[in-house]
């Protein structure tokens, strides 16, 4: 598939092409280069992509975007970061379909994946989304630059650590629908309070296209703040949630044997019943936002319901592995990618519904600022409510939680992921259910990887 020609790249970036070539993909990581890809030689604080041009072309790159001399086929620009942004903007300009932007403190990646699944079910092969968690100042333009020229739908996740970042990203994405999932304490080291986080998330509405729709969580204590942020930019504001008064609301829910939930939703005068494969009421709430966004771009809600029933777990964000242990097996719930107080509570609630001995491997939550100790200690209640029988607490910041659990729940407090892995290996028995969750920097994904080497079966 032709994604970019050298002439199109040069025109978009203001650069000069050394030779004619066509690219079928885009990346700035030489390790990810495949046959036919365009490699952007980015310069960072500690690395320079120009040093990996040889590797990129050995891996099959069709061409490169560079700011230094090279003998390989390339487009020469002054600044490769600016070129990436320009390429992303060009991809967005040529896309004639509908674009959805998603942000939030919790649930944005899962919601983005659910939206993609729903839209891909509507129009197979014509939906595009940002991969992994490419949601920052480099990930968003890269995801845009990768969007096929004939895509009918695009779904882009946008994140931030500081005020002003989302405003820049949303003006790049220019969504027709902008959705906020949940506002919760995350990156609080950079914000004075949760309302400031809500204000920063509300920046997503600033990029809305004329006639655009803002999709806002009705049950959030920051609902009115988000509505106020949306009003200057949105032609339509739709709320979603679990409580009466939401425009899109779950009116009946029933947990099913597989762990998912059977839901009946109401949208105005319409009702829709469907199954969500992923467990937890947070998924139920966010599925209402998915329905609202799907409806706003004119896609089929019945097909969206089918997609939600078939949605698989996402690595690091709810994927489930059944791993052999002795003469039996254990269930591992992989939530290792990231954590904040709200997502910790939500996933501990999911663990509480599982049958078997419940083990929680919990890594410290980072970037919580001066209230970090209190946020960690407050997890003791959800841990007890979930019936956790053994907790493995990982990282220095977990000390306050360890103090709160003393005498209530059996636990060990270890310094790092390697120690957590060793403790878990000693503990694990047939029939156990293990939740693994923590901030990405704790690297609990290595614990999941060690368990996966036991030849797991995905469930």
Tab-separated table of C-alpha atoms in Angstrom:
chain	number	residue	atom	x	y	z
A	1	UNK	CA	0.000	0.000	0.000
A	2	UNK	CA	1.407	3.374	-1.015
A	3	UNK	CA	1.231	5.678	2.009
A	4	UNK	CA	3.634	8.447	0.926
A	5	UNK	CA	5.713	9.276	-2.133
A	6	UNK	CA	8.962	11.180	-1.812
A	7	UNK	CA	7.380	14.148	-3.626
A	8	UNK	CA	4.439	14.190	-1.178
A	9	UNK	CA	6.816	14.042	1.778
A	10	UNK	CA	8.901	16.899	0.382
A	11	UNK	CA	5.820	19.005	-0.297
A	12	UNK	CA	4.376	18.363	3.184
A	13	UNK	CA	7.618	19.097	5.030
A	14	UNK	CA	9.140	21.792	2.836
A	15	UNK	CA	12.101	19.490	2.260
A	16	UNK	CA	14.061	18.325	-0.768
A	17	UNK	CA	13.949	14.749	-2.078
A	18	UNK	CA	17.242	13.174	-3.176
A	19	UNK	CA	15.526	10.461	-5.210
A	20	UNK	CA	12.071	9.109	-6.012
A	21	UNK	CA	10.707	6.509	-3.601
A	22	UNK	CA	7.428	5.298	-2.143
A	23	UNK	CA	6.810	4.421	1.502
A	24	UNK	CA	4.169	2.071	2.881
A	25	UNK	CA	4.753	2.886	6.567
A	26	UNK	CA	6.313	5.458	8.888
A	27	UNK	CA	8.442	5.075	12.017
A	28	UNK	CA	11.139	6.869	13.983
A	29	UNK	CA	12.432	3.708	15.694
A	30	UNK	CA	15.006	1.915	13.563
A	31	UNK	CA	14.204	-1.334	15.382
A	32	UNK	CA	10.635	-1.181	14.064
A	33	UNK	CA	11.531	-0.499	10.434
A	34	UNK	CA	10.022	-2.956	7.978
A	35	UNK	CA	10.242	-3.333	4.230
A	36	UNK	CA	9.052	-0.171	2.497
A	37	UNK	CA	8.927	2.078	5.579
A	38	UNK	CA	9.869	5.739	5.854
A	39	UNK	CA	12.370	6.306	8.667
A	40	UNK	CA	12.424	9.673	10.418
A	41	UNK	CA	15.863	10.358	11.881
A	42	UNK	CA	14.787	12.149	15.047
A	43	UNK	CA	17.164	13.902	17.403
A	44	UNK	CA	16.546	13.577	21.146
A	45	UNK	CA	18.349	14.561	24.311
A	46	UNK	CA	20.282	11.309	24.470
A	47	UNK	CA	19.950	9.809	20.981
A	48	UNK	CA	20.184	10.749	17.328
A	49	UNK	CA	18.339	8.748	14.693
A	50	UNK	CA	20.926	9.638	12.080
A	51	UNK	CA	23.267	7.158	13.778
A	52	UNK	CA	20.823	4.365	12.914
A	53	UNK	CA	20.252	5.100	9.246
A	54	UNK	CA	22.332	2.104	8.237
A	55	UNK	CA	20.281	-0.206	10.427
A	56	UNK	CA	17.024	1.277	9.148
A	57	UNK	CA	17.947	0.678	5.505
A	58	UNK	CA	19.330	-2.766	6.289
A	59	UNK	CA	15.879	-3.539	7.698
A	60	UNK	CA	14.245	-2.474	4.436
A	61	UNK	CA	13.523	1.260	4.716
A	62	UNK	CA	12.424	2.819	1.429
A	63	UNK	CA	13.607	6.291	2.385
A	64	UNK	CA	14.348	8.601	5.282
A	65	UNK	CA	13.660	12.103	6.489
A	66	UNK	CA	16.962	13.629	7.638
A	67	UNK	CA	18.559	16.899	8.677
A	68	UNK	CA	22.112	15.683	7.983
A	69	UNK	CA	23.823	14.402	4.861
A	70	UNK	CA	23.356	10.762	3.872
A	71	UNK	CA	23.808	8.672	0.733
A	72	UNK	CA	20.536	6.814	1.298
A	73	UNK	CA	17.313	7.901	-0.469
A	74	UNK	CA	15.948	10.720	1.637
A	75	UNK	CA	14.061	13.968	2.044
A	76	UNK	CA	16.297	16.638	3.573
A	77	UNK	CA	14.700	19.048	6.082
A	78	UNK	CA	15.962	21.529	8.645
A	79	UNK	CA	14.222	19.905	11.635
A	80	UNK	CA	12.990	16.313	11.635
A	81	UNK	CA	10.615	16.877	14.581
A	82	UNK	CA	8.947	19.719	12.697
A	83	UNK	CA	8.855	17.476	9.636
A	84	UNK	CA	7.018	14.779	11.597
A	85	UNK	CA	4.407	17.301	12.697
A	86	UNK	CA	4.061	18.584	9.152
A	87	UNK	CA	3.633	15.057	7.803
A	88	UNK	CA	0.969	14.367	10.425
A	89	UNK	CA	-0.848	17.567	9.493
A	90	UNK	CA	-0.716	16.649	5.810
A	91	UNK	CA	-2.170	13.222	6.544
A	92	UNK	CA	-5.008	14.825	8.471
A	93	UNK	CA	-5.727	17.313	5.638
A	94	UNK	CA	-6.055	14.617	3.001
A	95	UNK	CA	-8.292	12.391	5.167
A	96	UNK	CA	-11.923	12.830	4.110
A	97	UNK	CA	-13.550	10.721	6.827
A	98	UNK	CA	-14.445	11.228	10.470
A	99	UNK	CA	-11.922	11.627	13.288
A	100	UNK	CA	-12.430	10.919	16.991
A	101	UNK	CA	-10.059	12.162	19.703
A	102	UNK	CA	-9.959	10.530	23.139
A	103	UNK	CA	-8.385	11.695	26.376
A	104	UNK	CA	-8.828	11.103	30.107
A	105	UNK	CA	-6.887	10.152	33.208
A	106	UNK	CA	-8.115	6.554	33.056
A	107	UNK	CA	-9.415	4.362	30.257
A	108	UNK	CA	-8.360	6.289	27.156
A	109	UNK	CA	-6.363	3.475	25.540
A	110	UNK	CA	-9.067	0.854	26.132
A	111	UNK	CA	-11.736	3.250	24.893
A	112	UNK	CA	-9.667	4.068	21.812
A	113	UNK	CA	-9.346	0.349	21.063
A	114	UNK	CA	-13.085	-0.188	21.593
A	115	UNK	CA	-13.908	2.690	19.249
A	116	UNK	CA	-11.565	1.302	16.618
A	117	UNK	CA	-13.144	-2.150	16.912
A	118	UNK	CA	-16.634	-0.669	16.584
A	119	UNK	CA	-15.752	1.416	13.527
A	120	UNK	CA	-13.743	-1.362	11.893
A	121	UNK	CA	-16.794	-3.606	12.323
A	122	UNK	CA	-18.834	-0.948	10.515
A	123	UNK	CA	-16.397	-0.576	7.648
A	124	UNK	CA	-13.768	-3.354	7.695
A	125	UNK	CA	-10.280	-2.218	6.782
A	126	UNK	CA	-11.229	1.463	6.632
A	127	UNK	CA	-10.636	2.467	10.272
A	128	UNK	CA	-7.298	3.664	11.637
A	129	UNK	CA	-6.122	4.309	15.192
A	130	UNK	CA	-3.022	5.240	17.119
A	131	UNK	CA	-1.172	2.106	18.168
A	132	UNK	CA	-0.024	1.255	21.687
A	133	UNK	CA	-0.142	4.437	23.759
A	134	UNK	CA	1.284	6.798	21.168
A	135	UNK	CA	-0.463	9.812	22.669
A	136	UNK	CA	2.182	12.511	23.170
A	137	UNK	CA	3.889	15.202	21.070
A	138	UNK	CA	5.689	12.577	18.974
A	139	UNK	CA	3.209	9.705	19.128
A	140	UNK	CA	0.202	11.701	17.885
A	141	UNK	CA	1.814	13.108	14.706
A	142	UNK	CA	3.357	9.692	14.027
A	143	UNK	CA	-0.066	8.058	14.310
A	144	UNK	CA	-1.522	10.668	11.976
A	145	UNK	CA	1.317	10.190	9.476
A	146	UNK	CA	0.554	6.467	9.415
A	147	UNK	CA	-3.122	7.011	8.525
A	148	UNK	CA	-4.019	5.568	5.099
A	149	UNK	CA	-5.107	8.163	2.578
A	150	UNK	CA	-8.481	6.409	2.080
A	151	UNK	CA	-9.311	5.874	5.779
A	152	UNK	CA	-12.971	6.560	6.599
A	153	UNK	CA	-12.442	6.712	10.356
A	154	UNK	CA	-9.513	7.742	12.543
A	155	UNK	CA	-9.330	7.316	16.325
A	156	UNK	CA	-6.532	9.066	18.189
A	157	UNK	CA	-5.576	8.930	21.849
A	158	UNK	CA	-4.181	12.121	23.350
A	159	UNK	CA	-2.394	12.419	26.692
A	160	UNK	CA	-0.661	15.122	28.660
A	161	UNK	CA	1.518	15.812	31.682
A	162	UNK	CA	1.191	19.593	31.708
A	163	UNK	CA	-1.350	22.267	30.864
A	164	UNK	CA	-1.279	23.365	27.224
A	165	UNK	CA	-0.102	20.055	25.787
A	166	UNK	CA	-3.540	18.797	24.789
A	167	UNK	CA	-4.412	22.111	23.151
A	168	UNK	CA	-1.499	21.618	20.763
A	169	UNK	CA	-2.320	17.957	20.067
A	170	UNK	CA	-6.023	18.467	19.441
A	171	UNK	CA	-5.314	21.238	16.914
A	172	UNK	CA	-3.148	18.703	15.083
A	173	UNK	CA	-5.805	15.962	15.191
A	174	UNK	CA	-8.776	18.308	14.537
A	175	UNK	CA	-11.399	15.781	15.668
A	176	UNK	CA	-15.056	15.721	14.675
A	177	UNK	CA	-15.757	14.088	18.052
A	178	UNK	CA	-13.743	14.764	21.216
A	179	UNK	CA	-14.271	12.443	24.184
A	180	UNK	CA	-13.094	12.613	27.798
A	181	UNK	CA	-13.243	9.339	29.739
A	182	UNK	CA	-12.469	9.812	33.453
A	183	UNK	CA	-10.803	12.610	35.397
A	184	UNK	CA	-8.725	11.256	38.266
A	185	UNK	CA	-5.503	11.977	40.182
A	186	UNK	CA	-2.724	11.390	37.665
A	187	UNK	CA	0.413	13.476	37.122
A	188	UNK	CA	-0.696	15.457	40.184
A	189	UNK	CA	2.920	16.449	40.726
A	190	UNK	CA	2.333	18.894	37.864
A	191	UNK	CA	-1.132	20.186	38.822
A	192	UNK	CA	-2.393	22.004	41.902
A	193	UNK	CA	-5.550	19.861	42.181
A	194	UNK	CA	-7.915	17.588	40.273
A	195	UNK	CA	-9.895	20.514	38.845
A	196	UNK	CA	-6.706	21.700	37.146
A	197	UNK	CA	-6.389	18.245	35.581
A	198	UNK	CA	-9.981	18.579	34.338
A	199	UNK	CA	-9.145	21.955	32.801
A	200	UNK	CA	-6.146	20.461	31.016
A	201	UNK	CA	-8.217	17.532	29.708
A	202	UNK	CA	-10.885	19.993	28.547
A	203	UNK	CA	-8.372	21.459	26.122
A	204	UNK	CA	-9.263	18.586	23.766
A	205	UNK	CA	-12.418	20.451	22.724
A	206	UNK	CA	-10.395	23.361	21.329
A	207	UNK	CA	-9.570	21.384	18.175
A	208	UNK	CA	-13.139	20.348	17.369
A	209	UNK	CA	-14.193	20.830	13.774
A	210	UNK	CA	-17.242	22.989	12.951
A	211	UNK	CA	-20.368	21.039	13.859
A	212	UNK	CA	-18.322	18.803	16.158
A	213	UNK	CA	-19.476	16.826	19.187
A	214	UNK	CA	-18.079	16.793	22.729
A	215	UNK	CA	-18.615	13.534	24.650
A	216	UNK	CA	-18.421	14.109	28.414
A	217	UNK	CA	-18.669	11.788	31.469
A	218	UNK	CA	-21.955	12.625	33.213
A	219	UNK	CA	-20.988	10.982	36.512
A	220	UNK	CA	-17.777	12.962	36.891
A	221	UNK	CA	-17.651	15.622	39.620
A	222	UNK	CA	-15.998	17.755	36.933
A	223	UNK	CA	-18.854	17.365	34.439
A	224	UNK	CA	-19.952	21.012	34.556
A	225	UNK	CA	-16.360	22.170	34.219
A	226	UNK	CA	-15.928	20.021	31.109
A	227	UNK	CA	-19.240	21.205	29.670
A	228	UNK	CA	-18.128	24.813	30.124
A	229	UNK	CA	-14.832	24.021	28.381
A	230	UNK	CA	-16.689	22.407	25.466
A	231	UNK	CA	-19.379	25.040	24.873
A	232	UNK	CA	-17.238	27.553	22.920
A	233	UNK	CA	-16.122	24.850	20.472
A	234	UNK	CA	-18.781	22.115	20.276
A	235	UNK	CA	-22.008	22.260	18.265
A	236	UNK	CA	-23.274	19.256	20.252
A	237	UNK	CA	-22.552	18.101	23.809
A	238	UNK	CA	-23.458	14.516	24.748
A	239	UNK	CA	-23.047	13.086	28.246
A	240	UNK	CA	-22.599	9.422	29.081
A	241	UNK	CA	-22.548	7.321	32.224
A	242	UNK	CA	-24.425	5.153	34.679
A	243	UNK	CA	-26.616	7.674	36.492
A	244	UNK	CA	-30.004	9.059	35.548
A	245	UNK	CA	-29.707	12.242	33.519
A	246	UNK	CA	-26.917	11.054	31.198
A	247	UNK	CA	-27.772	11.331	27.496
A	248	UNK	CA	-26.366	7.842	26.922
A	249	UNK	CA	-26.926	5.696	29.990
A	250	UNK	CA	-26.674	2.063	31.088
A	251	UNK	CA	-30.137	1.376	32.528
A	252	UNK	CA	-29.600	-2.336	33.281
A	253	UNK	CA	-26.419	-4.362	33.836
A	254	UNK	CA	-25.864	-8.027	34.645
A	255	UNK	CA	-22.510	-9.688	35.192
A	256	UNK	CA	-22.168	-12.826	33.083
A	257	UNK	CA	-20.249	-16.019	33.730
A	258	UNK	CA	-17.345	-15.112	31.440
A	259	UNK	CA	-16.666	-12.018	33.593
A	260	UNK	CA	-18.111	-9.491	31.163
A	261	UNK	CA	-21.368	-7.600	31.500
A	262	UNK	CA	-24.707	-7.728	29.691
A	263	UNK	CA	-25.900	-4.140	29.298
A	264	UNK	CA	-29.050	-2.387	28.210
A	265	UNK	CA	-28.333	1.203	27.204
A	266	UNK	CA	-30.715	4.063	26.518
A	267	UNK	CA	-29.975	6.846	24.038
A	268	UNK	CA	-32.888	9.239	23.877
A	269	UNK	CA	-35.840	7.102	22.775
A	270	UNK	CA	-33.632	4.224	21.623
A	271	UNK	CA	-32.552	1.185	23.614
A	272	UNK	CA	-29.701	-1.179	22.773
A	273	UNK	CA	-28.746	-4.424	24.526
A	274	UNK	CA	-25.281	-5.881	24.121
A	275	UNK	CA	-22.485	-7.671	25.946
A	276	UNK	CA	-19.163	-6.151	26.958
A	277	UNK	CA	-16.488	-8.820	27.004
A	278	UNK	CA	-14.231	-6.884	29.394
A	279	UNK	CA	-15.073	-7.068	33.127
A	280	UNK	CA	-15.756	-4.133	35.421
A	281	UNK	CA	-18.211	-1.267	35.730
A	282	UNK	CA	-15.579	1.151	34.435
A	283	UNK	CA	-15.871	-0.664	31.099
A	284	UNK	CA	-19.649	-0.366	31.252
A	285	UNK	CA	-19.391	3.397	31.801
A	286	UNK	CA	-16.848	3.935	29.026
A	287	UNK	CA	-18.883	1.797	26.623
A	288	UNK	CA	-21.615	4.406	26.909
A	289	UNK	CA	-19.104	6.963	25.670
A	290	UNK	CA	-18.163	4.613	22.822
A	291	UNK	CA	-21.820	4.411	21.764
A	292	UNK	CA	-22.138	8.199	21.923
A	293	UNK	CA	-19.057	8.710	19.737
A	294	UNK	CA	-20.055	5.994	17.244
A	295	UNK	CA	-23.491	7.570	16.923
A	296	UNK	CA	-21.965	11.033	16.469
A	297	UNK	CA	-19.973	9.889	13.403
A	298	UNK	CA	-23.019	8.169	11.927
A	299	UNK	CA	-21.858	4.570	12.312
A	300	UNK	CA	-24.088	1.583	13.158
A	301	UNK	CA	-24.744	1.062	16.876
A	302	UNK	CA	-25.771	-2.587	16.481
A	303	UNK	CA	-22.427	-3.391	14.888
A	304	UNK	CA	-20.700	-1.445	17.663
A	305	UNK	CA	-22.451	-3.679	20.208
A	306	UNK	CA	-21.154	-6.769	18.424
A	307	UNK	CA	-17.632	-5.356	18.449
A	308	UNK	CA	-17.798	-4.695	22.210
A	309	UNK	CA	-18.812	-8.331	22.747
A	310	UNK	CA	-15.768	-9.526	20.823
A	311	UNK	CA	-13.225	-7.053	22.200
A	312	UNK	CA	-10.115	-8.829	23.420
A	313	UNK	CA	-7.919	-7.849	26.325
A	314	UNK	CA	-5.134	-5.349	25.680
A	315	UNK	CA	-1.606	-6.175	26.755
A	316	UNK	CA	-0.849	-4.254	29.950
A	317	UNK	CA	-4.450	-3.074	30.190
A	318	UNK	CA	-6.615	-6.016	31.076
A	319	UNK	CA	-5.288	-8.874	28.971
A	320	UNK	CA	-5.811	-12.237	30.654
A	321	UNK	CA	-3.395	-15.135	30.583
A	322	UNK	CA	-4.011	-18.629	31.849
A	323	UNK	CA	-0.615	-20.016	32.856
A	324	UNK	CA	0.310	-23.535	33.952
A	325	UNK	CA	1.165	-23.966	37.647
A	326	UNK	CA	2.029	-27.390	38.992
A	327	UNK	CA	-0.753	-29.773	37.982
A	328	UNK	CA	-3.182	-26.894	37.364
A	329	UNK	CA	-3.221	-23.317	36.180
A	330	UNK	CA	-3.545	-19.736	37.390
A	331	UNK	CA	-5.228	-16.694	35.890
A	332	UNK	CA	-3.103	-13.575	35.399
A	333	UNK	CA	-4.773	-10.195	34.827
A	334	UNK	CA	-2.216	-7.991	33.096
A	335	UNK	CA	-2.725	-4.333	34.064
A	336	UNK	CA	1.006	-3.653	34.165
A	337	UNK	CA	1.179	-0.686	31.803
A	338	UNK	CA	0.170	2.127	34.151
A	339	UNK	CA	-1.613	3.043	37.372
A	340	UNK	CA	-3.236	5.863	39.272
A	341	UNK	CA	-5.625	5.781	42.242
A	342	UNK	CA	-8.796	5.534	40.133
A	343	UNK	CA	-7.535	2.746	37.871
A	344	UNK	CA	-6.153	0.854	40.880
A	345	UNK	CA	-9.589	0.905	42.530
A	346	UNK	CA	-11.341	-0.166	39.336
A	347	UNK	CA	-9.086	-3.151	38.671
A	348	UNK	CA	-9.096	-4.251	42.316
A	349	UNK	CA	-12.897	-4.326	42.080
A	350	UNK	CA	-12.579	-6.592	39.027
A	351	UNK	CA	-10.228	-8.871	40.984
A	352	UNK	CA	-12.799	-9.067	43.775
A	353	UNK	CA	-15.265	-10.817	41.452
A	354	UNK	CA	-12.849	-13.607	40.507
A	355	UNK	CA	-12.937	-17.094	42.004
A	356	UNK	CA	-9.777	-18.438	43.603
A	357	UNK	CA	-7.055	-17.150	45.902
A	358	UNK	CA	-6.597	-13.499	45.020
A	359	UNK	CA	-3.058	-12.168	44.776
A	360	UNK	CA	-2.354	-8.523	43.969
A	361	UNK	CA	1.076	-7.490	42.695
A	362	UNK	CA	0.897	-3.707	42.958
A	363	UNK	CA	3.607	-1.321	41.851
A	364	UNK	CA	3.920	2.205	43.160
A	365	UNK	CA	1.963	5.004	41.459
A	366	UNK	CA	4.264	7.742	40.237
A	367	UNK	CA	3.931	11.491	39.601
A	368	UNK	CA	1.392	11.970	42.416
A	369	UNK	CA	3.230	14.842	44.069
A	370	UNK	CA	2.915	15.821	47.723
A	371	UNK	CA	-0.183	13.661	48.288
A	372	UNK	CA	1.484	10.469	47.104
A	373	UNK	CA	1.604	8.834	50.555
A	374	UNK	CA	-2.097	9.457	51.138
A	375	UNK	CA	-3.093	8.147	47.698
A	376	UNK	CA	-1.121	4.948	48.287
A	377	UNK	CA	-2.447	4.412	51.812
A	378	UNK	CA	-6.030	4.848	50.605
A	379	UNK	CA	-5.704	1.695	48.502
A	380	UNK	CA	-5.944	-0.397	51.667
A	381	UNK	CA	-9.746	-0.182	51.609
A	382	UNK	CA	-10.165	-1.413	48.006
A	383	UNK	CA	-7.637	-4.178	48.661
A	384	UNK	CA	-9.595	-5.448	51.651
A	385	UNK	CA	-12.922	-5.043	49.828
A	386	UNK	CA	-11.588	-7.165	46.955
A	387	UNK	CA	-10.735	-9.996	49.350
A	388	UNK	CA	-7.047	-9.950	48.446
A	389	UNK	CA	-5.361	-12.739	50.397
A	390	UNK	CA	-1.783	-11.876	49.475
A	391	UNK	CA	-0.356	-8.567	48.277
A	392	UNK	CA	3.081	-7.964	46.849
A	393	UNK	CA	3.844	-4.238	47.081
A	394	UNK	CA	6.577	-2.976	44.783
A	395	UNK	CA	8.583	0.220	45.160
A	396	UNK	CA	9.553	2.719	47.811
A	397	UNK	CA	6.329	4.739	47.548
A	398	UNK	CA	4.341	1.681	48.666
A	399	UNK	CA	5.599	2.114	52.244
A	400	UNK	CA	2.480	4.047	53.314
A	401	UNK	CA	0.219	1.314	51.922
A	402	UNK	CA	2.275	-1.312	53.714
A	403	UNK	CA	1.673	0.545	56.989
A	404	UNK	CA	-2.060	0.767	56.278
A	405	UNK	CA	-2.329	-2.966	55.525
A	406	UNK	CA	-0.415	-4.082	58.611
A	407	UNK	CA	-2.576	-6.537	60.550
A	408	UNK	CA	-5.327	-6.576	57.908
A	409	UNK	CA	-3.937	-8.277	54.798
A	410	UNK	CA	-0.918	-10.540	54.327
A	411	UNK	CA	1.671	-8.699	52.258
A	412	UNK	CA	5.327	-8.364	51.405
A	413	UNK	CA	7.014	-5.122	50.414
A	414	UNK	CA	9.793	-5.500	47.837
A	415	UNK	CA	12.036	-2.942	46.128
A	416	UNK	CA	11.614	-3.798	42.456
A	417	UNK	CA	9.981	-5.945	39.780
A	418	UNK	CA	12.663	-8.632	39.921
A	419	UNK	CA	12.033	-9.191	43.619
A	420	UNK	CA	8.273	-9.194	42.974
A	421	UNK	CA	8.709	-11.854	40.312
A	422	UNK	CA	10.705	-14.075	42.666
A	423	UNK	CA	8.132	-13.707	45.465
A	424	UNK	CA	5.270	-14.477	43.111
A	425	UNK	CA	7.013	-17.551	41.738
A	426	UNK	CA	7.318	-18.866	45.295
A	427	UNK	CA	3.670	-18.128	46.096
A	428	UNK	CA	1.866	-19.169	42.936
A	429	UNK	CA	-0.406	-22.203	43.173
A	430	UNK	CA	-3.105	-23.784	41.006
A	431	UNK	CA	-6.374	-21.865	41.114
A	432	UNK	CA	-4.792	-18.501	41.973
A	433	UNK	CA	-5.937	-15.260	40.363
A	434	UNK	CA	-3.163	-12.660	40.085
A	435	UNK	CA	-3.639	-8.975	39.348
A	436	UNK	CA	-0.450	-7.219	38.217
A	437	UNK	CA	-0.669	-3.426	38.110
A	438	UNK	CA	1.629	-0.452	38.618
A	439	UNK	CA	3.104	2.610	36.954
A	440	UNK	CA	4.946	1.729	33.763
A	441	UNK	CA	8.295	2.773	35.218
A	442	UNK	CA	8.073	-0.007	37.813
A	443	UNK	CA	8.376	-2.468	34.918
A	444	UNK	CA	5.893	-5.022	36.176
A	445	UNK	CA	5.472	-6.042	32.540
A	446	UNK	CA	8.622	-8.107	33.131
A	447	UNK	CA	6.706	-10.116	35.733
A	448	UNK	CA	3.951	-10.744	33.183
A	449	UNK	CA	6.553	-11.734	30.587
A	450	UNK	CA	8.113	-14.239	32.999
A	451	UNK	CA	4.710	-15.826	33.599
A	452	UNK	CA	3.961	-15.830	29.869
A	453	UNK	CA	7.075	-17.949	29.315
A	454	UNK	CA	5.178	-20.754	31.018
A	455	UNK	CA	3.406	-21.164	27.625
A	456	UNK	CA	0.193	-19.328	28.499
A	457	UNK	CA	-3.133	-19.492	26.748
A	458	UNK	CA	-4.919	-16.180	26.253
A	459	UNK	CA	-8.471	-16.073	27.562
